XYZ file of C-alpha atoms in Angstrom:
738
model
C 0.051 0.038 0.009
C 1.158 3.391 -0.721
C 1.915 5.941 1.696
C -0.317 9.310 1.659
C -3.802 8.100 1.018
C -5.481 10.251 -1.342
C -9.031 11.684 -0.666
C -11.858 9.701 -2.114
C -13.370 12.693 -4.042
C -11.271 13.501 -6.856
C -9.895 17.025 -7.398
C -11.657 18.801 -10.345
C -8.738 18.679 -12.693
C -8.477 14.984 -11.949
C -12.635 14.756 -12.780
C -11.670 16.731 -16.268
C -9.017 14.643 -17.176
C -10.824 11.412 -16.457
C -13.518 12.820 -18.246
C -11.674 13.314 -21.314
C -10.261 9.801 -21.234
C -13.763 8.387 -20.930
C -14.841 10.263 -24.338
C -11.846 8.695 -26.105
C -12.239 5.363 -24.840
C -15.684 5.084 -25.318
C -16.954 7.610 -27.735
C -18.986 6.340 -30.393
C -17.387 5.308 -33.727
C -19.068 5.701 -37.315
C -21.507 2.921 -37.813
C -20.851 -0.004 -40.335
C -17.256 0.609 -40.507
C -14.913 -2.311 -41.530
C -12.335 -2.661 -39.140
C -9.182 -4.568 -38.321
C -8.171 -4.277 -35.067
C -5.833 -6.029 -31.950
C -6.349 -6.049 -28.490
C -7.104 -7.799 -25.392
C -10.128 -10.549 -25.019
C -12.113 -10.371 -22.163
C -15.273 -12.808 -21.064
C -17.679 -11.468 -18.127
C -20.228 -13.411 -16.559
C -23.761 -11.570 -15.668
C -25.263 -12.531 -12.624
C -29.027 -12.212 -12.084
C -29.613 -14.686 -9.617
C -33.327 -16.229 -9.939
C -33.640 -15.019 -13.777
C -33.435 -16.825 -16.983
C -32.358 -19.942 -17.673
C -29.523 -19.546 -19.746
C -25.788 -18.217 -19.106
C -25.345 -14.449 -20.020
C -21.525 -14.243 -21.028
C -20.691 -10.825 -22.666
C -17.334 -10.818 -24.496
C -14.923 -7.835 -24.929
C -12.119 -6.538 -26.751
C -9.991 -3.874 -25.367
C -8.486 -2.630 -28.509
C -4.726 -1.290 -28.305
C -6.312 2.331 -29.078
C -7.944 1.936 -25.666
C -11.406 1.699 -27.111
C -13.320 -1.440 -25.061
C -15.981 -3.154 -27.840
C -18.507 -5.590 -26.894
C -17.872 -8.463 -29.712
C -19.828 -11.005 -31.257
C -18.376 -14.085 -32.842
C -19.821 -16.146 -35.562
C -21.374 -19.520 -34.525
C -18.568 -22.307 -34.198
C -15.793 -19.832 -33.734
C -13.269 -21.034 -30.973
C -13.314 -18.324 -28.327
C -10.247 -17.106 -26.863
C -9.541 -16.943 -23.181
C -9.768 -13.923 -21.016
C -6.607 -12.142 -21.202
C -5.531 -13.681 -24.760
C -4.212 -10.964 -27.283
C -6.252 -11.231 -30.449
C -6.335 -9.847 -33.862
C -10.051 -9.543 -35.542
C -11.821 -8.122 -38.561
C -15.264 -7.384 -38.842
C -18.019 -4.887 -38.559
C -18.302 -2.280 -36.307
C -22.200 -1.030 -34.838
C -21.501 1.644 -32.292
C -19.691 -0.217 -29.617
C -20.629 -3.725 -30.798
C -17.709 -5.343 -33.113
C -19.089 -8.227 -35.214
C -16.106 -10.381 -36.148
C -15.662 -11.995 -39.155
C -11.998 -13.587 -38.472
C -10.176 -13.955 -35.449
C -6.187 -14.933 -34.861
C -5.156 -15.845 -31.089
C -1.585 -14.881 -30.505
C -2.117 -16.204 -26.880
C -1.385 -14.762 -23.620
C 1.994 -13.842 -22.149
C 0.566 -13.239 -18.708
C 1.044 -15.177 -15.693
C -2.042 -17.516 -15.695
C -4.773 -17.681 -13.871
C -3.654 -20.155 -10.910
C -6.529 -21.559 -8.570
C -4.373 -22.579 -5.829
C -2.048 -20.864 -3.744
C -1.960 -17.342 -2.489
C -4.728 -15.076 -4.346
C -4.046 -11.235 -3.755
C -7.441 -9.386 -3.443
C -7.988 -5.627 -3.601
C -11.338 -4.336 -2.792
C -12.493 -0.949 -3.748
C -15.655 0.735 -2.550
C -16.759 3.505 -5.190
C -20.121 5.653 -5.176
C -21.172 8.044 -7.750
C -21.408 11.738 -8.190
C -24.831 11.795 -8.247
C -25.286 9.165 -5.325
C -22.390 9.158 -2.613
C -24.065 6.783 -0.699
C -21.837 4.828 1.896
C -23.758 1.990 2.869
C -20.900 -0.376 4.471
C -17.856 0.591 6.204
C -14.353 -0.639 5.083
C -13.927 -2.696 8.083
C -16.996 -4.291 7.680
C -16.045 -5.438 4.119
C -12.660 -6.493 5.122
C -14.094 -8.996 7.868
C -16.339 -10.717 5.307
C -13.101 -11.354 2.772
C -10.215 -11.706 5.366
C -11.414 -12.840 9.089
C -9.770 -15.793 10.267
C -12.745 -17.623 11.588
C -15.581 -16.624 9.358
C -15.020 -15.135 5.952
C -14.325 -15.909 2.470
C -11.119 -17.033 2.799
C -12.135 -19.610 5.500
C -14.786 -20.953 2.792
C -11.991 -21.384 0.170
C -9.774 -22.795 2.538
C -12.229 -25.663 3.384
C -13.750 -25.967 -0.033
C -10.119 -26.434 -1.519
C -8.528 -28.290 1.405
C -6.488 -25.329 2.075
C -5.063 -25.359 -1.653
C -5.943 -21.772 -1.820
C -6.325 -18.885 0.298
C -7.072 -15.181 0.025
C -5.221 -12.151 1.181
C -5.718 -8.298 0.328
C -6.827 -4.769 1.473
C -10.087 -3.038 1.165
C -9.871 0.531 0.247
C -12.672 3.330 -0.339
C -15.190 5.103 -0.259
C -14.104 6.386 -3.607
C -16.513 8.822 -5.440
C -16.356 8.165 -9.330
C -16.674 11.268 -11.655
C -19.845 9.508 -13.054
C -23.364 9.583 -12.550
C -25.367 6.444 -11.601
C -25.444 4.127 -15.015
C -24.807 0.743 -15.940
C -21.458 0.929 -16.994
C -19.300 -1.751 -15.035
C -16.135 -1.187 -17.258
C -15.965 2.723 -16.968
C -16.317 2.103 -13.079
C -13.516 -0.550 -13.412
C -11.136 2.211 -15.214
C -12.153 5.128 -12.987
C -11.812 3.130 -9.841
C -8.441 2.081 -10.418
C -7.541 5.745 -11.351
C -9.071 6.636 -8.339
C -7.199 4.333 -6.084
C -4.047 4.473 -7.792
C -2.343 7.082 -4.985
C -3.217 4.613 -2.689
C -3.108 1.207 -3.845
C 0.350 -0.594 -5.270
C -1.896 -2.432 -7.681
C 1.363 -4.415 -8.972
C 0.669 -6.436 -5.314
C -2.556 -7.820 -6.275
C -4.077 -10.157 -9.032
C -7.658 -9.993 -8.070
C -10.095 -6.833 -8.068
C -13.327 -6.459 -6.412
C -15.436 -3.404 -6.906
C -18.227 -2.790 -4.805
C -21.081 0.055 -5.389
C -24.348 1.042 -3.783
C -27.479 -0.418 -5.480
C -25.626 -2.025 -8.274
C -25.003 1.473 -9.960
C -28.410 1.078 -11.768
C -27.892 -2.463 -12.958
C -29.886 -5.015 -12.333
C -27.718 -7.797 -11.682
C -26.284 -9.139 -8.203
C -22.693 -9.184 -9.387
C -20.425 -9.464 -12.465
C -17.281 -11.455 -12.974
C -14.409 -11.997 -15.585
C -13.656 -15.560 -16.735
C -10.097 -15.241 -16.001
C -7.580 -12.522 -15.694
C -6.393 -9.614 -18.006
C -4.053 -6.744 -17.890
C -4.727 -3.146 -17.023
C -2.264 -0.673 -17.016
C -1.734 1.272 -13.677
C 0.733 3.787 -12.459
C 2.435 1.219 -10.830
C 2.708 -0.960 -14.178
C 0.686 -3.780 -15.771
C -1.971 -5.136 -13.232
C -2.756 -8.574 -14.027
C -5.986 -9.430 -12.682
C -9.495 -10.901 -12.778
C -12.173 -8.203 -11.778
C -15.612 -8.594 -10.252
C -18.282 -6.087 -9.442
C -20.872 -6.182 -6.587
C -23.677 -4.623 -4.629
C -22.096 -3.207 -1.530
C -25.211 -3.368 0.345
C -24.872 -6.936 0.491
C -21.628 -6.692 2.327
C -23.694 -5.633 5.759
C -24.745 -9.449 5.780
C -22.051 -11.951 6.353
C -24.095 -14.270 4.500
C -24.668 -12.658 1.297
C -20.915 -11.172 1.452
C -19.708 -14.998 1.326
C -22.154 -16.480 -0.927
C -21.565 -13.542 -3.457
C -17.790 -13.404 -2.948
C -17.190 -16.862 -3.774
C -19.658 -16.926 -6.650
C -18.285 -14.068 -8.801
C -14.314 -15.195 -7.471
C -15.612 -18.746 -9.014
C -16.011 -16.722 -12.157
C -12.652 -15.307 -11.830
C -11.490 -18.876 -11.906
C -12.801 -19.872 -15.096
C -16.061 -21.670 -13.470
C -19.434 -21.010 -15.299
C -22.790 -21.318 -13.158
C -23.620 -24.452 -11.348
C -26.809 -25.808 -13.219
C -29.541 -28.101 -12.426
C -30.927 -30.496 -15.171
C -34.296 -31.650 -15.621
C -35.900 -34.396 -18.338
C -39.575 -35.147 -19.027
C -40.419 -37.786 -16.602
C -37.227 -38.999 -15.594
C -33.931 -37.696 -13.812
C -31.501 -38.257 -16.764
C -32.447 -38.426 -20.154
C -31.811 -40.739 -23.057
C -27.739 -41.710 -23.751
C -26.328 -40.294 -27.062
C -28.320 -37.338 -27.217
C -26.000 -34.546 -25.996
C -28.637 -33.888 -23.376
C -31.618 -33.084 -25.710
C -34.685 -32.442 -24.049
C -32.945 -31.206 -20.866
C -34.309 -28.111 -19.199
C -31.535 -26.505 -17.636
C -32.116 -24.169 -14.664
C -29.443 -21.578 -14.566
C -28.816 -21.371 -11.040
C -30.432 -24.656 -10.187
C -27.735 -25.853 -8.124
C -28.732 -25.618 -4.246
C -25.432 -27.207 -3.214
C -22.738 -25.092 -4.729
C -22.286 -21.178 -4.304
C -21.980 -21.183 -8.033
C -25.814 -21.663 -8.097
C -27.898 -19.091 -6.539
C -27.281 -17.755 -3.091
C -25.955 -20.761 -1.100
C -23.185 -21.887 1.066
C -22.318 -24.808 -0.631
C -18.904 -25.984 -1.880
C -17.994 -26.183 -5.749
C -19.479 -29.436 -7.423
C -17.436 -31.756 -8.050
C -16.817 -31.149 -11.943
C -15.452 -27.700 -10.800
C -13.464 -28.622 -8.053
C -11.735 -31.174 -10.733
C -11.360 -28.054 -12.896
C -9.602 -26.173 -10.358
C -7.228 -28.840 -9.116
C -8.470 -28.956 -5.708
C -8.663 -32.238 -4.925
C -6.052 -34.497 -3.304
C -4.368 -37.634 -4.740
C -7.150 -40.225 -4.851
C -10.180 -37.907 -3.843
C -11.484 -38.655 -7.373
C -12.339 -42.584 -8.117
C -13.060 -43.336 -11.797
C -15.540 -46.131 -11.816
C -15.941 -48.291 -15.153
C -16.642 -51.758 -13.701
C -19.449 -53.076 -11.201
C -18.662 -53.082 -7.256
C -18.901 -51.228 -4.241
C -17.351 -48.055 -3.473
C -16.766 -45.520 -0.816
C -16.945 -41.823 -0.670
C -15.834 -39.722 2.363
C -17.343 -36.649 3.641
C -16.947 -33.878 0.774
C -15.330 -31.170 3.100
C -12.953 -33.746 5.132
C -9.191 -32.901 4.329
C -8.110 -36.893 3.295
C -6.758 -38.874 0.809
C -9.731 -41.283 0.021
C -12.252 -40.975 -2.682
C -14.783 -38.060 -1.992
C -16.097 -38.515 -5.671
C -17.376 -41.566 -7.872
C -16.613 -40.275 -11.604
C -19.009 -43.243 -13.096
C -18.800 -43.683 -16.721
C -22.220 -43.807 -18.269
C -20.964 -44.566 -21.763
C -19.475 -43.240 -24.852
C -21.877 -41.490 -27.295
C -20.956 -42.338 -30.387
C -23.174 -39.484 -32.407
C -21.181 -36.944 -30.606
C -17.874 -38.801 -30.132
C -18.304 -37.775 -26.405
C -18.337 -39.904 -23.077
C -21.281 -39.272 -20.539
C -19.850 -39.164 -16.845
C -21.901 -38.901 -13.683
C -20.347 -37.653 -10.743
C -21.565 -38.884 -7.088
C -20.714 -37.345 -3.839
C -21.994 -36.892 -0.655
C -22.641 -33.885 1.865
C -22.383 -33.855 5.718
C -23.120 -31.156 8.121
C -19.211 -30.002 8.107
C -18.090 -26.335 7.951
C -20.146 -24.171 5.890
C -21.914 -27.259 4.276
C -23.647 -27.556 7.427
C -25.774 -24.579 6.077
C -27.297 -27.014 3.537
C -29.623 -28.822 5.940
C -32.499 -28.710 3.751
C -35.538 -30.667 4.999
C -33.982 -31.274 7.920
C -30.549 -32.551 6.292
C -32.431 -35.009 3.981
C -29.224 -34.850 1.709
C -26.685 -35.403 4.346
C -25.135 -39.011 4.184
C -26.876 -39.249 0.334
C -25.685 -39.484 -3.017
C -25.873 -36.266 -4.581
C -25.122 -36.525 -8.660
C -24.102 -33.948 -11.264
C -24.459 -35.086 -15.087
C -21.844 -34.248 -17.799
C -22.444 -34.663 -21.277
C -20.296 -32.347 -22.910
C -16.701 -32.851 -22.895
C -16.154 -28.936 -23.119
C -18.474 -27.821 -20.534
C -16.435 -29.157 -17.238
C -16.360 -25.743 -15.906
C -20.077 -25.800 -15.754
C -22.253 -28.277 -14.250
C -25.590 -29.846 -13.962
C -27.032 -31.403 -10.704
C -29.516 -34.279 -10.824
C -32.754 -34.295 -9.380
C -33.829 -38.232 -8.335
C -36.979 -36.698 -6.941
C -37.852 -34.758 -9.953
C -41.527 -35.309 -9.319
C -41.641 -32.536 -6.976
C -39.445 -29.878 -8.780
C -37.396 -29.290 -5.750
C -33.585 -30.183 -6.080
C -33.045 -29.431 -2.338
C -34.386 -33.137 -1.636
C -32.911 -34.635 -4.757
C -30.225 -36.901 -3.534
C -30.247 -40.952 -3.769
C -30.455 -41.775 -0.131
C -29.157 -45.184 1.250
C -31.496 -47.944 0.276
C -32.866 -46.300 -2.939
C -31.627 -47.316 -6.335
C -32.079 -45.631 -9.660
C -31.331 -47.711 -12.839
C -30.308 -46.272 -16.166
C -33.208 -47.262 -18.356
C -30.789 -46.382 -21.456
C -27.631 -47.957 -20.478
C -28.483 -50.568 -17.626
C -26.265 -48.738 -15.081
C -27.600 -48.494 -11.492
C -26.603 -46.881 -8.551
C -27.688 -47.842 -5.124
C -26.236 -46.133 -1.938
C -25.815 -48.782 0.499
C -25.380 -47.460 3.917
C -22.879 -44.972 5.791
C -20.367 -45.965 8.426
C -18.957 -42.840 9.987
C -18.155 -40.374 7.403
C -18.281 -43.002 4.761
C -20.864 -43.683 2.173
C -20.868 -47.227 0.420
C -22.471 -46.854 -2.867
C -22.944 -49.991 -5.307
C -22.479 -49.251 -8.558
C -23.823 -51.936 -11.424
C -22.728 -51.672 -15.016
C -25.632 -53.909 -16.651
C -28.011 -55.471 -14.381
C -26.442 -56.760 -10.886
C -28.692 -59.642 -11.491
C -30.356 -61.361 -14.085
C -32.260 -64.391 -14.557
C -32.779 -66.899 -17.401
C -34.934 -70.031 -17.974
C -34.572 -72.935 -20.333
C -37.139 -73.676 -21.882
C -39.008 -70.589 -21.717
C -42.259 -72.609 -23.249
C -43.102 -75.598 -21.470
C -45.741 -78.051 -21.097
C -47.824 -77.963 -17.695
C -46.414 -80.120 -15.314
C -42.816 -80.194 -16.078
C -39.814 -78.416 -14.506
C -37.498 -76.087 -15.748
C -33.903 -74.964 -15.087
C -33.590 -71.240 -13.852
C -30.187 -69.348 -13.515
C -29.450 -66.816 -11.458
C -26.387 -64.539 -13.015
C -24.470 -61.982 -11.394
C -22.298 -59.199 -13.086
C -19.604 -59.886 -10.643
C -18.617 -62.878 -8.342
C -20.452 -63.145 -5.256
C -18.820 -61.798 -1.933
C -17.725 -63.399 1.115
C -20.331 -66.166 2.273
C -21.995 -65.934 -1.281
C -25.058 -63.527 -2.550
C -28.707 -64.724 -1.661
C -30.871 -63.604 -4.590
C -34.542 -63.409 -3.872
C -36.794 -65.385 -6.519
C -40.411 -65.180 -6.758
C -43.312 -66.075 -9.115
C -46.121 -63.954 -10.253
C -48.584 -67.122 -10.216
C -47.134 -69.642 -7.749
C -49.782 -72.019 -8.355
C -48.886 -72.646 -12.070
C -44.938 -71.963 -11.625
C -43.159 -72.302 -8.263
C -39.911 -71.561 -7.384
C -37.691 -71.098 -4.306
C -38.082 -68.368 -2.037
C -34.096 -67.612 -2.349
C -30.989 -68.756 -4.274
C -27.328 -68.976 -3.083
C -24.506 -67.895 -5.444
C -21.637 -69.147 -3.678
C -18.930 -67.086 -2.753
C -16.547 -66.218 -5.783
C -19.421 -67.716 -8.012
C -21.418 -65.505 -10.723
C -24.234 -67.761 -11.216
C -26.504 -70.408 -9.539
C -28.917 -72.912 -10.727
C -32.665 -73.663 -9.463
C -36.089 -75.354 -10.374
C -39.001 -74.104 -11.532
C -41.784 -76.231 -11.023
C -44.971 -75.808 -13.232
C -48.303 -77.184 -12.584
C -51.152 -78.963 -15.250
C -52.875 -75.932 -16.349
C -56.227 -75.809 -18.118
C -55.332 -72.617 -20.243
C -52.057 -71.076 -22.143
C -50.666 -69.202 -18.962
C -48.188 -66.716 -18.699
C -46.145 -66.169 -15.434
C -43.151 -64.111 -14.602
C -39.848 -65.356 -12.670
C -38.426 -62.697 -10.800
C -35.183 -62.427 -9.057
C -34.181 -59.256 -6.837
C -30.712 -58.346 -5.062
C -30.286 -55.110 -3.564
C -33.218 -53.682 -5.213
C -32.260 -54.880 -8.461
C -34.875 -56.930 -10.197
C -34.569 -58.799 -13.433
C -37.328 -61.139 -14.672
C -38.035 -63.753 -17.454
C -41.408 -64.594 -18.965
C -42.462 -68.555 -18.857
C -45.164 -69.560 -21.028
C -47.098 -72.903 -19.702
C -48.966 -75.037 -22.003
C -51.671 -77.248 -20.875
C -50.402 -80.808 -21.242
C -52.674 -82.820 -23.876
C -52.556 -86.245 -25.739
C -51.642 -85.297 -29.317
C -52.528 -88.902 -30.749
C -52.999 -92.540 -30.638
C -51.522 -95.252 -32.499
C -52.114 -98.919 -32.727
C -49.850 -101.579 -33.967
C -50.586 -103.341 -36.027
C -53.439 -101.464 -37.373
C -55.269 -104.789 -38.285
C -55.070 -107.616 -36.037
C -56.826 -110.898 -36.166
C -59.840 -110.972 -33.492
C -58.364 -112.942 -30.191
C -54.730 -111.680 -31.114
C -53.482 -108.651 -29.199
C -52.342 -105.109 -30.651
C -50.024 -102.648 -29.108
C -51.481 -99.120 -28.579
C -49.716 -95.791 -28.202
C -50.201 -92.424 -26.584
C -48.206 -89.835 -27.216
C -47.930 -85.983 -25.343
C -47.224 -82.554 -26.299
C -44.647 -82.540 -23.535
C -42.681 -84.378 -20.974
C -45.148 -85.898 -18.445
C -45.353 -84.245 -15.302
C -43.892 -84.954 -11.883
C -44.984 -88.495 -10.709
C -46.208 -89.328 -14.238
C -49.363 -88.549 -16.262
C -52.291 -90.663 -16.582
C -53.984 -90.856 -19.690
C -57.507 -92.440 -19.853
C -58.542 -95.083 -22.495
C -61.514 -96.562 -23.782
C -62.769 -98.968 -26.746
C -65.692 -98.334 -29.067
C -66.649 -101.855 -28.698
C -65.162 -103.198 -25.765
C -66.586 -106.692 -26.557
C -64.482 -106.867 -29.819
C -61.228 -104.827 -28.507
C -60.858 -104.245 -24.812
C -57.913 -101.629 -23.733
C -57.319 -100.861 -19.636
C -59.061 -98.031 -17.760
C -55.732 -95.615 -18.278
C -52.071 -95.459 -19.071
C -49.385 -93.681 -17.169
C -46.797 -91.624 -19.073
C -43.730 -91.819 -17.075
C -42.294 -88.448 -15.624
C -40.195 -86.708 -18.339
C -41.439 -89.141 -21.072
C -43.914 -88.063 -23.956
C -45.462 -91.217 -24.745
C -46.529 -94.604 -23.134
C -47.673 -98.141 -24.797
C -50.587 -100.367 -23.829
C -51.964 -103.772 -24.606
C -55.114 -103.837 -26.604
C -57.033 -107.319 -26.351
C -59.293 -108.635 -29.178
C -61.965 -111.298 -29.252
C -62.706 -113.614 -32.392
C -65.207 -112.037 -35.081
C -67.021 -113.898 -38.077
C -66.392 -110.394 -40.092
C -63.684 -107.909 -39.887
C -64.744 -105.114 -37.532
C -63.249 -101.318 -37.042
C -62.769 -100.329 -33.615
C -61.967 -96.917 -32.359
C -59.501 -96.400 -29.683
C -59.772 -93.534 -27.630
C -57.399 -91.429 -25.258
C -58.018 -88.495 -22.995
C -56.103 -86.149 -21.331
C -56.941 -82.700 -19.392
C -60.037 -82.544 -21.585
C -58.263 -83.372 -25.010
C -59.555 -86.699 -26.603
C -57.855 -88.238 -29.412
C -58.425 -91.795 -30.870
C -57.425 -94.180 -33.587
C -59.066 -97.095 -35.499
C -58.210 -100.572 -34.956
C -59.508 -103.421 -37.682
C -60.050 -106.485 -36.005
C -60.190 -109.303 -38.928
C -61.864 -112.545 -39.065
C -59.357 -115.802 -39.387
C -57.929 -116.575 -42.160
C -55.634 -119.420 -43.251
C -52.098 -118.776 -41.943
C -50.648 -121.963 -43.137
C -50.780 -125.684 -43.910
C -48.610 -128.412 -42.840
C -48.355 -131.974 -44.105
C -47.583 -134.969 -42.078
C -46.153 -136.827 -43.666
C -45.376 -135.039 -46.886
C -43.954 -138.095 -48.973
C -46.275 -141.574 -48.911
C -46.932 -144.470 -50.768
C -49.979 -144.562 -52.938
C -52.418 -145.853 -50.818
C -51.413 -144.864 -47.307
C -53.163 -141.813 -45.455
C -51.632 -138.790 -44.829
C -53.116 -135.612 -42.870
C -52.965 -131.694 -43.384
C -52.658 -129.441 -40.532
C -54.599 -126.199 -41.335
C -53.652 -123.381 -39.212
C -55.825 -120.094 -39.043
C -54.627 -116.803 -38.201
C -56.352 -116.617 -35.026
C -59.201 -118.672 -32.780
C -62.256 -119.378 -34.959
C -64.912 -117.467 -33.624
C -68.371 -118.574 -32.342
C -70.194 -121.188 -34.775
C -66.849 -122.386 -35.854
C -64.791 -121.237 -38.967
C -65.336 -123.253 -42.316
C -62.140 -123.767 -44.422
C -62.473 -125.037 -48.183
C -59.777 -127.847 -48.856
C -58.893 -128.875 -52.730
C -56.445 -131.391 -54.003
C -54.537 -130.501 -57.712
C -54.941 -134.385 -58.527
C -57.935 -136.127 -56.825
C -56.949 -139.153 -58.558
C -53.704 -139.227 -56.547
C -54.690 -137.540 -53.251
C -58.192 -136.398 -52.030
C -59.315 -134.044 -49.307
C -62.664 -133.384 -48.013
C -64.240 -130.368 -49.794
C -64.476 -128.355 -46.336
C -63.557 -128.598 -42.904
C -65.086 -126.288 -39.919
C -62.620 -125.189 -37.391
C -64.429 -125.522 -33.621
C -64.762 -122.192 -32.124
C -62.058 -121.206 -29.915
C -59.315 -123.562 -31.979
C -57.216 -122.061 -34.360
C -56.259 -125.329 -36.252
C -57.722 -128.435 -37.644
C -56.479 -131.686 -38.778
C -57.425 -132.934 -42.425
C -57.225 -136.514 -43.517
C -55.812 -137.250 -46.968
C -56.518 -139.968 -48.861
C -53.631 -141.365 -51.353
C -54.100 -144.105 -54.165
C -52.016 -146.796 -56.083
C -49.393 -144.877 -58.828
C -46.971 -146.476 -61.201
C -44.963 -143.301 -60.637
C -44.213 -140.725 -58.526
C -46.570 -137.970 -58.652
C -46.545 -134.734 -56.619
C -49.864 -133.137 -55.538
C -50.860 -129.614 -53.953
C -53.097 -129.648 -51.135
C -54.973 -126.466 -50.840
C -56.927 -124.734 -47.936
C -58.588 -121.436 -48.130
C -60.667 -118.945 -46.289
C -59.894 -115.148 -47.827
C -56.734 -116.985 -48.372
C -55.471 -119.951 -49.897
C -52.377 -121.381 -48.552
C -50.784 -124.560 -50.149
C -48.547 -127.669 -49.331
C -47.136 -130.235 -51.614
C -47.450 -133.821 -51.203
C -45.254 -136.634 -52.898
C -47.175 -140.058 -53.489
C -44.701 -142.856 -55.025
C -45.421 -146.181 -56.174
């Protein structure tokens, strides 16, 4: 500080001099002129708390001539950083410069460090038509630098002692202008007014306080970084903020406003909140399409509107304030722990969770989770009785180039109040677009344990998914990570236990990722859909199974035609494996006196068919008989033909005789003779050598008959065919010798 503090009111000569400078620097040029200019680029954030839904950033060029222009860059042009030397060409209209080309020459300044000592000079200024002095120098000094409760203490806490402020407060200075919203004029005149008292080379942050905002409607302004202003002490490389002096009668407002505008000076944008229609986070890979952004919506960061909160995780990362290991990048499933946000330690305080790579924008999307505790100035964030303390707050970033801004997520979006928007222990959020799920589990001391799952934490499959009732299906529980110590107990449920029953739980053994279980289905009358659901740590997955009524699909008989009195084999076939304990199929015969079947046949468990015996009785004429099988109300039948006996064979004994000696023929039927007997026609191919009766009758129940053969004397050996006929003719050769 210089010796000999100058009077706050300027002398008339100084006033005239400054007025000439003002006219020279800010006089209106001719409109519409094309210019090529060089100078220093500066961006200023306008803070009108609680108003608007977009961030107002005004860009300026301090030309080498001393004139300052409000510049407008064309869409897509890369914006320089505050303090960069640039060359531009474009069109001037009043104090506005519409840029056509821009060349960035870089910045030779010492940079804009966000750590270490920050040296502040605070100037209290009023106007020649409003000389109000509504706060004292000592009061303002206390709000900035008091060792117990001030902006300095706030920044030390928030930065883990990586940044602190020192400085001086001077004023009041009456600027030689009337009230009117012209912050850059105030900036230049305030420096000139204070130059006799202040060695500006000893400072790198400037804060100008004026009563009632000097006629402006904002709460404060802040440059995004540092720039150079020439002073009597040489170049003054600094950031600049403007604020309302009346706010500094309140320590609360003073700290909140100072840390807000000071955040802009370090390059931070506003802390927003974000909302999507009907969900906390919108579709993936759309660059935030559909998002409704509230400009000052983050109620947990002083870069939002009027609150005590420490800067959000993305902004602290940008400021390089975190200690080693304070930010944990999460790309794999697991349980992670975060410490208190203001606890000065070397354990994670932020989980930077990968949502995915958005192919359409070629950008990564991230979610930042942390917890607030009633620590330091964060203790004032006790909304709803501390609802958010010990819970997971989330910030969503979908633009890689917007890290200096941040977007608070509201998980209780339905009530429109972000102040209760954290995920509390036991609650779970699952991203419907990426299957990422987040579940705060519990707290131990200051540590919050959070389960992060990429893809479903637990899933379930069934094989097959379409079955006949009464069968069992193998289900499988699948985890997306190995089960922990003592295994993972997964809950299982059925939407219709009477149709498909499951165990209440399935244990996935320690170190394993899956475990099987049985789903037992019951016989159903109609096609039935059942949902099998598994749940672990409030994460659910389900599989649909379809149960088809078990039914008989067909009956067959083998052979299809059988001689009465003989047996046939029937077979019933089901549309699926038989149920546990087997499935009993009812049987019946259209003509049980002709073809008899058992009352039922059992298809063994797991089999799809079973056989049964059909017993027939002899008949004089072939008859058709339907064999019926019934199961679960479904009836099927097959037709069996029961035939009358036919001659199946004939044997001669002996088959060679001397003429005049007898022989016999044994006639064999295909089945027992029916009631009344069966008449068989007999014949000989040469009755002069061997003769038989014209017919014989096989007695009921018998299947053969012995027929006498009479032979006659021959002079030479003769061969005779003995024939027996009933629908079918069979023959046997008889040799007659001399």
